[in-house]
Coordinates of C-alpha atoms in Angstrom, one line a residue:
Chain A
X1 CA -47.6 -70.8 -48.6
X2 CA -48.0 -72.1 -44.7
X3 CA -49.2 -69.7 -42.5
X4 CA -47.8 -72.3 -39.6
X5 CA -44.9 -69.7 -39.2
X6 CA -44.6 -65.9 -37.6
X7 CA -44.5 -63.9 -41.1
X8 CA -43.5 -61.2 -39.1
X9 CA -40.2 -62.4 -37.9
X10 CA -36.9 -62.9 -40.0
X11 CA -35.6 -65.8 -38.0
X12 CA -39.0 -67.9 -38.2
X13 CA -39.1 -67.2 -42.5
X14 CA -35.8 -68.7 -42.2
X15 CA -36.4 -71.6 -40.1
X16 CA -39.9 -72.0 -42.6
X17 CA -37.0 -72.0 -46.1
X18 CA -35.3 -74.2 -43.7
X19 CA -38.0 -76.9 -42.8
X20 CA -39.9 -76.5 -46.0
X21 CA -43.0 -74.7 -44.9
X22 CA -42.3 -71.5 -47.3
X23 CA -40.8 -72.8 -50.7
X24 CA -42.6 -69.6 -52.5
X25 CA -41.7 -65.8 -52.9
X26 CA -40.3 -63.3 -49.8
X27 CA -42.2 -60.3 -50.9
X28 CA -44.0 -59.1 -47.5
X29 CA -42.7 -61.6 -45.3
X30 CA -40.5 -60.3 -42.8
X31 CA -41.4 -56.3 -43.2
X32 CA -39.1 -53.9 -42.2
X33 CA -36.2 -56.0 -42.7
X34 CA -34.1 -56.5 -45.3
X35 CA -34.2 -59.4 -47.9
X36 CA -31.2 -60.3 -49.8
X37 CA -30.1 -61.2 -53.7
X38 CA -28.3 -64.4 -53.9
X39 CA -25.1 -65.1 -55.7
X40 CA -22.6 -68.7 -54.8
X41 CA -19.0 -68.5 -56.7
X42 CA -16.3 -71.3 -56.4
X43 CA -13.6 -69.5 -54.7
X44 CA -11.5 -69.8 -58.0
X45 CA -14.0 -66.9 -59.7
X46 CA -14.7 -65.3 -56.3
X47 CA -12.5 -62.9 -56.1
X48 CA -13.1 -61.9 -59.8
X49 CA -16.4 -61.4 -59.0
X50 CA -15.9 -59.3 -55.5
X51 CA -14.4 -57.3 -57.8
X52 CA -17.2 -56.8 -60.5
X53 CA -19.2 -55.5 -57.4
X54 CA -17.1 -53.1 -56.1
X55 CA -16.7 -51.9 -59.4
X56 CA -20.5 -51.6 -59.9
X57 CA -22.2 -50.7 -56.6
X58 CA -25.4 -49.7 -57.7
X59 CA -26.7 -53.4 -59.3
X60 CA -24.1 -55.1 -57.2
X61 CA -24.5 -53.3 -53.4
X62 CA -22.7 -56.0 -51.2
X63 CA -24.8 -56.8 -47.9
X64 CA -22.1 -59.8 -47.2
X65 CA -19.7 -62.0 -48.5
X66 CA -19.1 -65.1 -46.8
X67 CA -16.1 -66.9 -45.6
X68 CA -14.8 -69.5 -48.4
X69 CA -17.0 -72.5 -47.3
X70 CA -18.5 -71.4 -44.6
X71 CA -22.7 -71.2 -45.3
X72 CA -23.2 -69.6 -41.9
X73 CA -23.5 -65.5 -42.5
X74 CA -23.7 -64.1 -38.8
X75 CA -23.5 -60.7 -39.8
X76 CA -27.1 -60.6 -41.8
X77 CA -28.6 -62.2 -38.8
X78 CA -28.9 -65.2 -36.1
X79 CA -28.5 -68.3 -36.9
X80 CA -28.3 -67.7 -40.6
X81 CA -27.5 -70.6 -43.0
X82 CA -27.4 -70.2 -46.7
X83 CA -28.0 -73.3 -47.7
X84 CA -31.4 -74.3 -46.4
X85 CA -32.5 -70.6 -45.4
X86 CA -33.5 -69.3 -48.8
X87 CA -37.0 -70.6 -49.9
X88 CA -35.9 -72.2 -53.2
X89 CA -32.7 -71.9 -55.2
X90 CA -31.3 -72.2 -58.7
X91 CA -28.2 -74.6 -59.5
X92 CA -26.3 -73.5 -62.8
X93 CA -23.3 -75.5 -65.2
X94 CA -21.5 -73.8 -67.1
X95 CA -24.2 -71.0 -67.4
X96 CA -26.9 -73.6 -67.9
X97 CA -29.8 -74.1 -65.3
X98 CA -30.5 -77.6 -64.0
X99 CA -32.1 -77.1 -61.0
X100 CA -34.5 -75.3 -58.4
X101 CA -34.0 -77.2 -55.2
X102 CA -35.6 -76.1 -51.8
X103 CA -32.0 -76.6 -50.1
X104 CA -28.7 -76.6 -51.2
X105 CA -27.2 -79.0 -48.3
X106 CA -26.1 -81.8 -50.5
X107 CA -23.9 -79.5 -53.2
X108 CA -22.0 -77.3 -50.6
X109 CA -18.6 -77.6 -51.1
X110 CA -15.4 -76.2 -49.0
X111 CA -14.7 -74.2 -52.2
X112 CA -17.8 -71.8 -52.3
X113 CA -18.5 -68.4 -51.4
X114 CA -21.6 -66.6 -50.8
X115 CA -22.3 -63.2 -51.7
X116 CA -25.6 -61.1 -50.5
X117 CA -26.8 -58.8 -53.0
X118 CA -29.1 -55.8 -51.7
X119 CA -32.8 -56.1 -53.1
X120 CA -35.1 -53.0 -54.1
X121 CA -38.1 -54.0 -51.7
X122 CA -35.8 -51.7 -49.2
X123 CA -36.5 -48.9 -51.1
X124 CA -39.5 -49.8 -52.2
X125 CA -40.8 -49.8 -48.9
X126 CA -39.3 -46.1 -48.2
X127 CA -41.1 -45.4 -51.0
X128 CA -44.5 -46.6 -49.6
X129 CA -43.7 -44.9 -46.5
X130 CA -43.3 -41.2 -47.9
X131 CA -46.4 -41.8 -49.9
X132 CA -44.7 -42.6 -53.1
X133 CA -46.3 -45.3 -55.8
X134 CA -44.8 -48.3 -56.7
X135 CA -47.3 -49.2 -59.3
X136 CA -45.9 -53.1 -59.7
X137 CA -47.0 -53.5 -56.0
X138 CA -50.4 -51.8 -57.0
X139 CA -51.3 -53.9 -59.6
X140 CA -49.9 -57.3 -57.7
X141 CA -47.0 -58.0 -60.3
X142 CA -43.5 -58.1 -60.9
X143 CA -41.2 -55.4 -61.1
X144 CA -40.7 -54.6 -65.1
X145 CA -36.8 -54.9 -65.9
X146 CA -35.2 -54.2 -68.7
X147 CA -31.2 -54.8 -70.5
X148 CA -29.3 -52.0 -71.7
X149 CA -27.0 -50.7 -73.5
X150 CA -25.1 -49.7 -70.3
X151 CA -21.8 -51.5 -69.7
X152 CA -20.7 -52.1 -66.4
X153 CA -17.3 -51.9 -65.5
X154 CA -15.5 -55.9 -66.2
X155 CA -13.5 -57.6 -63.7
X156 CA -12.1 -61.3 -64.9
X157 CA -14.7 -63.1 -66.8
X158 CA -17.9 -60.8 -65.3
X159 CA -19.3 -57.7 -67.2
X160 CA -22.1 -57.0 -69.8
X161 CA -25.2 -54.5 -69.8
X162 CA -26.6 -53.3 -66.5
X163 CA -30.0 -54.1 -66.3
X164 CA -32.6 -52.0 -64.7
X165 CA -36.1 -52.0 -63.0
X166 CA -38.8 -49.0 -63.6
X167 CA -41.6 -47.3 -61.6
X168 CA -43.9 -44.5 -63.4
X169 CA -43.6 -41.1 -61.8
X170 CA -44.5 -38.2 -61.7
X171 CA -41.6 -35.5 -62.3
X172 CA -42.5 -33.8 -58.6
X173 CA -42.4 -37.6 -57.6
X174 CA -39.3 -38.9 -59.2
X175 CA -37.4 -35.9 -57.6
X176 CA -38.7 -37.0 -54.0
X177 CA -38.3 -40.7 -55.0
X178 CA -34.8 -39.9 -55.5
X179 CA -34.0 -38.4 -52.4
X180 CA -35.9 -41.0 -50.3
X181 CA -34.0 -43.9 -52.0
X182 CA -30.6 -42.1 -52.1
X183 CA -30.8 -43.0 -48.5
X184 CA -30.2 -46.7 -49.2
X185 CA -27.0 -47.0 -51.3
X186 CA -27.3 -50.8 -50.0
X187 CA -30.1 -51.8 -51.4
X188 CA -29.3 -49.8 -55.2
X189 CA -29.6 -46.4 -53.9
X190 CA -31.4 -43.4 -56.2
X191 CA -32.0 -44.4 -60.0
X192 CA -29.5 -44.6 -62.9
X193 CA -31.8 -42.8 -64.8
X194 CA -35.4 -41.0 -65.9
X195 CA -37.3 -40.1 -68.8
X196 CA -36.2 -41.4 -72.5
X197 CA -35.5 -45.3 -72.6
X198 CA -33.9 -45.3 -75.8
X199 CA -31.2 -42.7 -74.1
X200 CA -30.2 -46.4 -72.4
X201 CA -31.0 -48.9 -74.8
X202 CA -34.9 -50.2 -74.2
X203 CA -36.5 -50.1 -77.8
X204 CA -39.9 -50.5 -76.1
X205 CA -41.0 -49.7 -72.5
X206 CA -44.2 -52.3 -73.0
X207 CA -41.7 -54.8 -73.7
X208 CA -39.8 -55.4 -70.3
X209 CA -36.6 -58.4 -70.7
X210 CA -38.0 -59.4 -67.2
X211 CA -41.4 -59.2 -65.1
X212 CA -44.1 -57.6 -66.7
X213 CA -45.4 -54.6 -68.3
X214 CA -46.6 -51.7 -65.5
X215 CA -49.3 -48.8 -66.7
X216 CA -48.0 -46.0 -67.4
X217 CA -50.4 -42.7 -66.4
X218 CA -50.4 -39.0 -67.7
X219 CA -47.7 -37.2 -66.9
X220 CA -45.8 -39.9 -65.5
X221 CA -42.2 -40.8 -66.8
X222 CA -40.6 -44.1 -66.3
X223 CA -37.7 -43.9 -63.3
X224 CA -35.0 -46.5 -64.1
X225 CA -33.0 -48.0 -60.7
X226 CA -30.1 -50.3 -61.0
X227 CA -31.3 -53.9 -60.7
X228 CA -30.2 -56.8 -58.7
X229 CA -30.6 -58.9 -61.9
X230 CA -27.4 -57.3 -63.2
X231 CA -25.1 -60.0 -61.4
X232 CA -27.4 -63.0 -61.9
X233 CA -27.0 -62.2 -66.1
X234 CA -23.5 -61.0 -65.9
X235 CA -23.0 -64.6 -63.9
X236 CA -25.4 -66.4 -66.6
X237 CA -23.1 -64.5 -69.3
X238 CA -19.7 -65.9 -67.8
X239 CA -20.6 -69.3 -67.8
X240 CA -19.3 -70.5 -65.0
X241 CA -18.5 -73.9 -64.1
X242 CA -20.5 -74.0 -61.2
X243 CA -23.0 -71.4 -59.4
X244 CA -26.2 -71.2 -57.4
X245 CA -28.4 -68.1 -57.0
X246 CA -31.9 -67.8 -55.3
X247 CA -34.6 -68.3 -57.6
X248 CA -36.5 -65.0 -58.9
X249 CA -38.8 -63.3 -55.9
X250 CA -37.2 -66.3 -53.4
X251 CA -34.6 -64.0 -51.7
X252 CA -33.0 -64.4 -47.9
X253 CA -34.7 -62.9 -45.5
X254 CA -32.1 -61.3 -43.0
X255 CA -32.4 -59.5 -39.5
X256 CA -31.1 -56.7 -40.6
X257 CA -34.0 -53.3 -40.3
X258 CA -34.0 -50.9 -43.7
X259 CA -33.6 -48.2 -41.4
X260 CA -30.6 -49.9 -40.4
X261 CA -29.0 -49.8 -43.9
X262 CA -30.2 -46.0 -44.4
X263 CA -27.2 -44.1 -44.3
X264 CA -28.7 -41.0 -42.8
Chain B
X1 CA -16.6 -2.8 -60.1
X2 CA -13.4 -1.6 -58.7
X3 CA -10.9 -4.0 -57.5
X4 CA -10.0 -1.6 -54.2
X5 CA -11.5 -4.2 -51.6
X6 CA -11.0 -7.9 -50.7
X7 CA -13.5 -9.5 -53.4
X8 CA -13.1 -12.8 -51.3
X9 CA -14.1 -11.1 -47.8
X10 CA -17.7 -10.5 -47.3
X11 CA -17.5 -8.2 -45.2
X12 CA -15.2 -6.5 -47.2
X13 CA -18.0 -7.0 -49.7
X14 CA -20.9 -5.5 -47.5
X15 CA -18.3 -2.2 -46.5
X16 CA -17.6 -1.8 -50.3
X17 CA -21.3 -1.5 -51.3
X18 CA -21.8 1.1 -48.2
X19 CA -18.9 2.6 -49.2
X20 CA -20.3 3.1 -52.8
X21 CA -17.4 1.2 -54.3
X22 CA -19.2 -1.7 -55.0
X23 CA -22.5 -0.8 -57.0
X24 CA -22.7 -4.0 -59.3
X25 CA -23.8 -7.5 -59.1
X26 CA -22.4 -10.0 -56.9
X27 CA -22.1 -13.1 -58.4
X28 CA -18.6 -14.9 -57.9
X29 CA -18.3 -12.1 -54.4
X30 CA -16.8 -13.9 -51.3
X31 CA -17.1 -17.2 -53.1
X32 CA -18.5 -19.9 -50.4
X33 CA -20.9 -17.1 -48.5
X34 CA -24.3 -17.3 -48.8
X35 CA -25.8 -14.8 -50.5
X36 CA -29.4 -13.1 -50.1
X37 CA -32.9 -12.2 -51.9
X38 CA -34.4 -8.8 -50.3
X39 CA -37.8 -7.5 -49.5
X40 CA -38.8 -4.8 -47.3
X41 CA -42.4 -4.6 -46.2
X42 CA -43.9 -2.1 -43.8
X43 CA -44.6 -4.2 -40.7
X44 CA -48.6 -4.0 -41.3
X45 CA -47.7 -6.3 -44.4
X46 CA -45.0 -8.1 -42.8
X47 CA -47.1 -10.6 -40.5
X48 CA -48.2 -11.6 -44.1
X49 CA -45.6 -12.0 -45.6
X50 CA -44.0 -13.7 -43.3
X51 CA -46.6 -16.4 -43.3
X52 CA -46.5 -16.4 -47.2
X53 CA -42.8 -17.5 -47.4
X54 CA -43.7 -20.2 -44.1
X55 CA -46.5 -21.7 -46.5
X56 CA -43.8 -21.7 -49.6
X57 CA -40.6 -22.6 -48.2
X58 CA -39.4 -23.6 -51.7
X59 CA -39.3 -20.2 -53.6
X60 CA -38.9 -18.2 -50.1
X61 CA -36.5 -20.0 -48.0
X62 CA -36.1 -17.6 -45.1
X63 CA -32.7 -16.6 -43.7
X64 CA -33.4 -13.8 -42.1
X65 CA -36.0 -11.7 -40.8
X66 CA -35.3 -8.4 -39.2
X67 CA -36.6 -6.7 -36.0
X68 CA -39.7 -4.0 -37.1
X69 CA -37.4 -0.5 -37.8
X70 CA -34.3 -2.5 -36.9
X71 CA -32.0 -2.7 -40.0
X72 CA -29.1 -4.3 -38.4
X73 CA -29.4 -8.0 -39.1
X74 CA -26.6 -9.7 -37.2
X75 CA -27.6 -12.9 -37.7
X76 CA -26.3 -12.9 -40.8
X77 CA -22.9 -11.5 -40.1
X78 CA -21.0 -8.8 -38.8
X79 CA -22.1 -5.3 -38.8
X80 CA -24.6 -6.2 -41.4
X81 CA -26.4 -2.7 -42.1
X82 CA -29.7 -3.8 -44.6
X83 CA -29.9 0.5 -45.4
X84 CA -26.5 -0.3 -47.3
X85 CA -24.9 -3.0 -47.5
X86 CA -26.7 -4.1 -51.0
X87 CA -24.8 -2.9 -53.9
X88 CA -28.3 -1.4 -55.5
X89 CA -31.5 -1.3 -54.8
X90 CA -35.3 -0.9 -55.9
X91 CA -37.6 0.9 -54.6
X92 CA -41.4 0.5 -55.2
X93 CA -44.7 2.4 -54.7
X94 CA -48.2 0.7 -55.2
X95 CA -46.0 -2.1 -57.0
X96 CA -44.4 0.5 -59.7
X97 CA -40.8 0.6 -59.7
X98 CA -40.2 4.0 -58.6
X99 CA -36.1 4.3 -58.2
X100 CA -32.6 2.6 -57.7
X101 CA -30.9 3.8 -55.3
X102 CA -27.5 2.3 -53.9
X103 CA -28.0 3.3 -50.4
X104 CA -31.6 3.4 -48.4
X105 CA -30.7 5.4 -45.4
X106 CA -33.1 8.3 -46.3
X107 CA -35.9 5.9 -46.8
X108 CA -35.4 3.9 -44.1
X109 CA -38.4 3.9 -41.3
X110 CA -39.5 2.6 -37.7
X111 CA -42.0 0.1 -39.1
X112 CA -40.1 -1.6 -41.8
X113 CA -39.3 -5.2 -41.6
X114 CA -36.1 -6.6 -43.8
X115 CA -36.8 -10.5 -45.2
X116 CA -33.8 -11.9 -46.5
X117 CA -34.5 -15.2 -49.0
X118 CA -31.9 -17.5 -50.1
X119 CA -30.7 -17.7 -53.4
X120 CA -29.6 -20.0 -56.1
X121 CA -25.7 -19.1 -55.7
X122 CA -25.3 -21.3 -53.1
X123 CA -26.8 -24.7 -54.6
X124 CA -25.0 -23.8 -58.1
X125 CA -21.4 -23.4 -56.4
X126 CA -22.1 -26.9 -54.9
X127 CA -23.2 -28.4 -58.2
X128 CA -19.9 -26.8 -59.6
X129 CA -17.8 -28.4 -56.7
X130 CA -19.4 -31.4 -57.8
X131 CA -18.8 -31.6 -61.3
X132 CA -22.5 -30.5 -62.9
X133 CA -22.5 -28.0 -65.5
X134 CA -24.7 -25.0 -64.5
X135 CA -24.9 -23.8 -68.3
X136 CA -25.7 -20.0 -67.7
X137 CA -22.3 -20.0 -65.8
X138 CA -20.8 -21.0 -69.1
X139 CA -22.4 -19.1 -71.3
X140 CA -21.7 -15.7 -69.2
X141 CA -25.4 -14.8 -69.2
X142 CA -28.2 -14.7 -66.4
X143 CA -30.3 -18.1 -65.3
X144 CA -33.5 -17.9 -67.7
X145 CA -36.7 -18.1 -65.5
X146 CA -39.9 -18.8 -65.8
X147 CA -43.6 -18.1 -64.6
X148 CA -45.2 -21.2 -64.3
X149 CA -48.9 -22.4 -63.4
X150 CA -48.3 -23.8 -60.5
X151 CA -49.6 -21.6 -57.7
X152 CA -48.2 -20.8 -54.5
X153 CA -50.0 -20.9 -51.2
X154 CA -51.8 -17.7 -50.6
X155 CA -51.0 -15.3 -47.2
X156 CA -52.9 -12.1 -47.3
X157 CA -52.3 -10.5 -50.0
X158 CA -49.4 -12.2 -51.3
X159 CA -50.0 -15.0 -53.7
X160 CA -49.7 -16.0 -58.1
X161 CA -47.6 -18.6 -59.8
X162 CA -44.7 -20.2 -58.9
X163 CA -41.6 -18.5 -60.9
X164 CA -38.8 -21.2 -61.7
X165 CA -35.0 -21.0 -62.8
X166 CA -34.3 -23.4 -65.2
X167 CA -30.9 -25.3 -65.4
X168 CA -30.5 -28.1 -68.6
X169 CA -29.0 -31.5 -67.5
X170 CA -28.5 -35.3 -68.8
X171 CA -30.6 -37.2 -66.7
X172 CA -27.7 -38.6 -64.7
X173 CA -26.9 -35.4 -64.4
X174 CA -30.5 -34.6 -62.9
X175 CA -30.5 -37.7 -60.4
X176 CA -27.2 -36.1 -58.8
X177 CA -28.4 -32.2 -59.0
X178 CA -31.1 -33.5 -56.5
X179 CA -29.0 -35.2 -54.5
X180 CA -26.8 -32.2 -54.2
X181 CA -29.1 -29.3 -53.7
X182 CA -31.7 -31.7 -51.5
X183 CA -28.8 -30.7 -48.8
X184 CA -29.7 -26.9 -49.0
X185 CA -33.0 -26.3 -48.1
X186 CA -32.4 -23.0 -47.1
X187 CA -31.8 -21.8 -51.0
X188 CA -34.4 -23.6 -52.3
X189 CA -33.3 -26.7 -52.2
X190 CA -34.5 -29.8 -54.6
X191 CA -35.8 -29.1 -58.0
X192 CA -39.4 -28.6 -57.9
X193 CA -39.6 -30.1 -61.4
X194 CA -37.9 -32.0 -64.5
X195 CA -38.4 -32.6 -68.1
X196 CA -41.9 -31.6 -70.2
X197 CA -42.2 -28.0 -69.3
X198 CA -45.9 -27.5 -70.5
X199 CA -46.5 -29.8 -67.8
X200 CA -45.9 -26.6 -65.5
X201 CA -47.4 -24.1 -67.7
X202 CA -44.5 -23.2 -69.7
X203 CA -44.9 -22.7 -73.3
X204 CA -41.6 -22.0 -74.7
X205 CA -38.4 -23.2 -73.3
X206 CA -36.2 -20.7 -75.2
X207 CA -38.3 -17.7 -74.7
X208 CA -37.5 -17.4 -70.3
X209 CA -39.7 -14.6 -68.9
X210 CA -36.7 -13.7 -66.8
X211 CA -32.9 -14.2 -67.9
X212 CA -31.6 -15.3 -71.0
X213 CA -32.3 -18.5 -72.8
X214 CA -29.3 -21.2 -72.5
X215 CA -28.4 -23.8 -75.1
X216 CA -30.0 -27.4 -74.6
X217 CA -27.7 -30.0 -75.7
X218 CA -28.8 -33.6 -77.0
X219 CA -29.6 -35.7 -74.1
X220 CA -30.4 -32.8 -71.7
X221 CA -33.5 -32.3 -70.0
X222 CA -34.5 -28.7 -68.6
X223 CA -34.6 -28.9 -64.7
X224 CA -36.6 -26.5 -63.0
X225 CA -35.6 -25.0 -59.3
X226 CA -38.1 -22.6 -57.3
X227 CA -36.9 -19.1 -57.7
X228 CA -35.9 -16.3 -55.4
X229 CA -38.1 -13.9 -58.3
X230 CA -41.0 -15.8 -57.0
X231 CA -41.4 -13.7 -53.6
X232 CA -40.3 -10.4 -55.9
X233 CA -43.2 -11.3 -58.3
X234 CA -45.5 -11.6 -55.6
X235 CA -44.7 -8.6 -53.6
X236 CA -45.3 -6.6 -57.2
X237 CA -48.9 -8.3 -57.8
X238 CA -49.8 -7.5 -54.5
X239 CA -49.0 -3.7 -55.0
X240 CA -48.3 -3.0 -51.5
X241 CA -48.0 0.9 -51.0
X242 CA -43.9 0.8 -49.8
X243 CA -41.8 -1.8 -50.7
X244 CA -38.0 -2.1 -51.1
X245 CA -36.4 -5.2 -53.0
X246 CA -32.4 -5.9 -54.1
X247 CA -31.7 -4.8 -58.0
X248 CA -31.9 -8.3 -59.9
X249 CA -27.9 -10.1 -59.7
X250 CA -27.2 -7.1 -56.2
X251 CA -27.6 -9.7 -53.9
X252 CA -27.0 -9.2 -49.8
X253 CA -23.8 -10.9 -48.9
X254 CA -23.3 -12.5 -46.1
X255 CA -20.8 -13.9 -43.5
X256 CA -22.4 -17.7 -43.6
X257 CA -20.6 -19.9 -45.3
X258 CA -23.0 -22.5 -47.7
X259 CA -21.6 -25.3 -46.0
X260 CA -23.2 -23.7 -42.6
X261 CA -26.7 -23.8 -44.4
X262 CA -26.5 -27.4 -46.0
X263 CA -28.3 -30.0 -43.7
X264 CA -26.0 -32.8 -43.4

């Protein structure tokens, strides 16, 4: 990754997707502010899936939707356009991935619509700042997620388990973790769930369906938050014609401040 | 309990328990009022005291605190008389339970100081309001309790183990009962614990030190609150020559609504 950029401001992480200095991940670039989950929809499916979200808020929390083919998203920040501004992307057919391009300029189309999916490093970081531990962070890997047997609530074509991330807590800690990240609704809110993973579906906490495997200390119980991955499978599981999402880790970096989308 | 005063008016309530109409408990009295945990110390413990429920804010949320030999407390509502407006009292002496009484106007001196502690009431009616079972409810029988190992901060005299009331819940359930009580700090607030209960000292989850035992469905976790017994239990170990407490159940009730005491 260049370090020919300010890390520390939203707008130059941008310009750096835009130009091609960053093509790697977001995590710690930009602190404070919020990054952003990646979804793109012909208009045909978009309502369908406006819908899915606002049926399932907790994967899905809605930062912005974009005007039907209009890539500029003025209300996440200045200047912001989603189709160079994101540091690489993912380009999907009929549910099938074909590419990971560094700018999505050439497949725009008047038809699409962009929708900004809140991202736990939010949270995470009001975790961190109360003192709490995010042990992925700790160790310098990713998040371990997991499918289960969940449902979310269908709208159209979209619907299928919710999937989850985990961080190991202490009981006294899950009960603070819960208030701090109730504050964020946004950005997933407080978990779905604590203690027993068979209770929803995961057969084997080792075994996370994405990222890897955290350690799991003495008295600590796994705490389960709704996951942004939710809409990228539930969209992988539709099979639509025609999508683009950011690639894992690569989110878009907005202006907006966490404390900003703290609702109290 | 006669039904010849206004059950929903507290201080109807208060004038009935003076009046010697009302000696029972007060659970489901003036529904919506707060309702109150009583010690009476002799004002050369009080200091004490005082900073023993500062230093554990979780089992002794303080509402009140009297003026020394003052028993009006109107900070808590109209006319409030502490010498007998509690349907029933105890009465100690070098920590042995020595009577009672209904009414302590005869006992009442120039150097005691009245502390008034929130109580579980408050945080269970909003858990009711919001759909949570509160399983002791249901059953008709009292919260079980718990001593646990976790020890308070010592004041003085006044210290020992933590005592809990225990409430079972799904773990969805769990994640919202923190959200909900989290907004009433002043009766104890958030739970102080979830899940394993060896992992605060408690052996056997159907054997409560205080209370009855309540059913634990499949699914359910036990969820453990700080308890208003916790200041009572200290106060007894302590052995303080004078001391006056509420009967278990006989609470103080006040004129301030639970809504006035949630913060936000």
């Amino acid at each position: 990754m260049s370090p020919d950029f300010d890390r520390a401001d939203p707008h130059a992480v941008r310009l750096a997707a835009r130009t091609g200095a960053l093509t790697g991940h977001t995590a710690h670039l930009a602190p404070g502010r919020v990054q952003a989950n990646l979804a793109i929809l012909p208009v045909a499916l978009a309502h369908d899936f406006l819908r899915f979200c606002q049926r399932n808020p907790k994967p899905c929390p809605l930062l912005a939707v974009s005007e039907p083919g209009d890539p500029m998203l003025p209300m996440l920040g200045r200047d912001v356009d989603i189709r160079t501004d994101v540091p690489r992307y993912r380009v999907w057919c009929d549910g099938e991935l074909v590419s990971e391009p560094t700018d999505i300029r050439d497949l725009w189309r008047d038809d699409l619509v962009a929708f900004l999916i809140g991202c736990s490093f939010s949270f995470e970081a009001a975790m961190l700042a109360d003192g709490l531990p995010v042990r992925h962070i700790e160790q310098g890997t990713n998040v371990p997620m997991y499918r289960t047997n969940v449902p979310t609530v269908e709208a159209g074509p979209f619907g299928g388990p919710m999937v989850v991330s985990m961080r190991p807590l202490t009981a006294a800690q899950a009960i603070r973790a819960v208030q701090v990240t109730s504050r964020f609704p946004a950005v997933h809110g407080a978990p779905v769930h604590l203690g027993d993973p068979a209770a929803i579906g995961i057969a084997d906490i080792g075994k996370p369906d994405y990222g890897d495997p955290v350690e799991m200390r003495p008295g600590e119980i796994p705490v389960f938050w709704a996951c942004g991955v939710t809409p990228q499978s539930v969209i992988e599981h539709a099979r639509p014609p025609f999508s683009i999402s950011h690639a894992p880790g690569h989110m878009l970096v907005t202006d907006l401040s966490n404390s900003a989308v703290a609702v109290m």
